[in-house]
CSV table of C-alpha atoms in Angstrom, one decimal:
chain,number,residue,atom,x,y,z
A,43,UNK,CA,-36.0,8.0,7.9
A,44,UNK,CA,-33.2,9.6,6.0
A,45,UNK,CA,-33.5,11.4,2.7
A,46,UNK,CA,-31.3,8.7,1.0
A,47,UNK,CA,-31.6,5.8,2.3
A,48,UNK,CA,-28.9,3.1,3.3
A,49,UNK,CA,-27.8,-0.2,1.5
A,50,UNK,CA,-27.5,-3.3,3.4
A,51,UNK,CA,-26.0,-6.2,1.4
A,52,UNK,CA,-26.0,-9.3,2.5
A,53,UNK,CA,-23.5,-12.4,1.1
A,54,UNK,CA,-24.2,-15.8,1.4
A,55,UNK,CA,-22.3,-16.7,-1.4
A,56,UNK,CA,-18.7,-17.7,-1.2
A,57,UNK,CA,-18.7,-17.4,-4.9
A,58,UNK,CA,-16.2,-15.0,-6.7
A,59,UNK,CA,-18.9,-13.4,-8.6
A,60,UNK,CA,-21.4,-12.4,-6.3
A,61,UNK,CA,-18.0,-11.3,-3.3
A,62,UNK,CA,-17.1,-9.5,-6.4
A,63,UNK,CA,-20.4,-7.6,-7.1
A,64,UNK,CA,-21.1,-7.3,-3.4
A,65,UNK,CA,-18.1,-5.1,-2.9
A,66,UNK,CA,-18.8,-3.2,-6.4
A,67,UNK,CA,-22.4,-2.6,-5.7
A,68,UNK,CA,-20.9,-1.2,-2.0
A,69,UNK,CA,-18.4,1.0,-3.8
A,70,UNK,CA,-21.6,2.6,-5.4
A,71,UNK,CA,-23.6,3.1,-3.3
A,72,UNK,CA,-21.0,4.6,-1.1
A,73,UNK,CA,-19.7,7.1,-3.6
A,74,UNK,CA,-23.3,8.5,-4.0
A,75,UNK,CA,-23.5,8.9,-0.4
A,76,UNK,CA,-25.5,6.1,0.7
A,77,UNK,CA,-24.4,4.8,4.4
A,78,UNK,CA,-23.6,1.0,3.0
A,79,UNK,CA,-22.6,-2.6,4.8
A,80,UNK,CA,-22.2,-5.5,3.4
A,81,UNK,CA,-22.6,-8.5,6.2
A,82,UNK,CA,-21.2,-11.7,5.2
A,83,UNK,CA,-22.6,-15.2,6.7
A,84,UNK,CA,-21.6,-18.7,6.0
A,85,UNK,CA,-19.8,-19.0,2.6
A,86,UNK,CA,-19.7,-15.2,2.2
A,87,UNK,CA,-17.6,-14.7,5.1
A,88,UNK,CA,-14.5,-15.8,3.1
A,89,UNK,CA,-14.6,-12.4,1.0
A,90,UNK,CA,-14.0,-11.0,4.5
A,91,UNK,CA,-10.8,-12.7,4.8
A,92,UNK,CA,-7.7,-11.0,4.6
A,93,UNK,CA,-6.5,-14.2,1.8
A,94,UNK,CA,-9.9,-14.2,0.0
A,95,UNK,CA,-8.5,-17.0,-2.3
A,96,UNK,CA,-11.4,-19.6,-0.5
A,97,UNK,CA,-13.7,-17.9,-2.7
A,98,UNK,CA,-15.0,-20.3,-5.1
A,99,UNK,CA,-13.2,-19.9,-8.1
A,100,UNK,CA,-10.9,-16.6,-6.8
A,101,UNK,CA,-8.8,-17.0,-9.8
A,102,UNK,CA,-11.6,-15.3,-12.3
A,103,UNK,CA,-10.1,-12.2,-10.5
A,104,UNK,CA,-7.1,-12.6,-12.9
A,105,UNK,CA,-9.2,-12.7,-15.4
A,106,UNK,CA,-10.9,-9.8,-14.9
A,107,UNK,CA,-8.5,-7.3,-14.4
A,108,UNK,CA,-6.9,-8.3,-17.3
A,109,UNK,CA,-10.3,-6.9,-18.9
A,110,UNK,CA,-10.0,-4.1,-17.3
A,111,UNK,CA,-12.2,-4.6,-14.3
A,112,UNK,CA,-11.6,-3.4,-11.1
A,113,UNK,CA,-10.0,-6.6,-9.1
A,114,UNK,CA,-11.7,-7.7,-6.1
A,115,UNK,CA,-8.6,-6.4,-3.9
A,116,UNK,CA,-9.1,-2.9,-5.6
A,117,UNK,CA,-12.8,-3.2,-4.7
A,118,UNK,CA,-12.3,-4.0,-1.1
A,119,UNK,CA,-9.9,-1.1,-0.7
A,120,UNK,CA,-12.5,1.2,-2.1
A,121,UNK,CA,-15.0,0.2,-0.1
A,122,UNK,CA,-12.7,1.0,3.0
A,123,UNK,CA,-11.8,4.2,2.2
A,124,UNK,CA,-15.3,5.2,1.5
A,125,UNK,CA,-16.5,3.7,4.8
A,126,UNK,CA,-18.2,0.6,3.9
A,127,UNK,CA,-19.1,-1.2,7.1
A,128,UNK,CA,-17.8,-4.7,7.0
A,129,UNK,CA,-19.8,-7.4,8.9
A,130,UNK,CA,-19.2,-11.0,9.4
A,131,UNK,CA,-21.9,-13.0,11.2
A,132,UNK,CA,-20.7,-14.8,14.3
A,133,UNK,CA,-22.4,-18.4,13.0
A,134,UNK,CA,-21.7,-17.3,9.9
A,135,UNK,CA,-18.0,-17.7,10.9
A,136,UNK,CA,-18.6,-20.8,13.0
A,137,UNK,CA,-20.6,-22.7,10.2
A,138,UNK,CA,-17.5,-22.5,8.1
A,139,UNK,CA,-14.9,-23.1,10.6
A,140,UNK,CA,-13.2,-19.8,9.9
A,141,UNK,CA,-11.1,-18.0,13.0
A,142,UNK,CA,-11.7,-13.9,13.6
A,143,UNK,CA,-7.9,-13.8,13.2
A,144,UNK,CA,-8.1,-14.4,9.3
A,145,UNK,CA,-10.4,-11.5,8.9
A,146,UNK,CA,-9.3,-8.0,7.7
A,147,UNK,CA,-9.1,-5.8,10.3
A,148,UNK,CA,-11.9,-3.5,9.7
A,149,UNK,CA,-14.4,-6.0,10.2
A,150,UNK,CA,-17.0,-6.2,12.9
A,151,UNK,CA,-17.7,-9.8,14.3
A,152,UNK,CA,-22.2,-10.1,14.9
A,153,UNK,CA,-24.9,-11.4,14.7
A,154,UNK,CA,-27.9,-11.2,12.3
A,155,UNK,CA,-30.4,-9.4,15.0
A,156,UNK,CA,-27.8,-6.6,14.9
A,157,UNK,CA,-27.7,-6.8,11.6
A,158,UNK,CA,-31.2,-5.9,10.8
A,159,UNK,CA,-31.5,-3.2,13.7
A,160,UNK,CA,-29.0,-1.3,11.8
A,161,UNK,CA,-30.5,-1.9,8.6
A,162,UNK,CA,-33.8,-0.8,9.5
A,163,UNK,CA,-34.1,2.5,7.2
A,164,UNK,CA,-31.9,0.8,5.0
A,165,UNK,CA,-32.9,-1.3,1.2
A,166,UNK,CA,-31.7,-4.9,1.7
A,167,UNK,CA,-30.3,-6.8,-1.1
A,168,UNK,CA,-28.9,-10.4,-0.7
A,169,UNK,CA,-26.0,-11.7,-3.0
């Protein structure tokens, strides 16, 4: 096991908030050097979209920002550059009738059994 370990998040929700604070807690843990993915199933898979507006209640972002909050497009560029491993699970996908061609394109199509080998020697945290 490695010194620090990893940060598996894992979002259900197709909420707004919870994309929102999946893809800030990510930035984090990131930026302190923690290996981070977030893998997105059902509802949540629509944060993984490249038009994120079927997020329930997507306009909040507008509110936000104008708070001074980082926006969720900001957040979702961070996590990018800092190497935050984007998963969408396969039935995930399928349960919401949602086509690999909407996704962004740094996202990795699979399934939850690869999902918890990778996040063996990692802390889980479901959103």
């Amino acid at each position: 096991m490695s010194a620090i370990p990893g940060l598996s998040i894992l979002l259900i929700s197709g909420t707004h908030e919870r994309a929102h604070y999946a893809f800030a807690l990510a930035a984090g843990a990131a930026a302190l050097g923690r290996r981070t993915s977030i893998f997105a199933t059902n509802r949540g898979c629509f944060a993984l979209e490249t038009d994120w507006s079927g997020l329930d209640n997507a306009t909040r972002d507008r509110t936000i920002r104008a708070r001074g909050v980082a926006g969720f497009d900001d957040l979702r560029d961070a996590c990018l550059e800092l190497g935050v491993r984007l998963l969408a699970c396969d039935a995930g996908l399928k349960s919401e009738d949602l086509s690999t061609a909407t996704l962004l394109p740094a996202v990795q199509v699979t399934g939850i059994a690869a999902f918890l080998a990778d996040s063996a020697e990692s802390q889980i945290v479901t959103l």
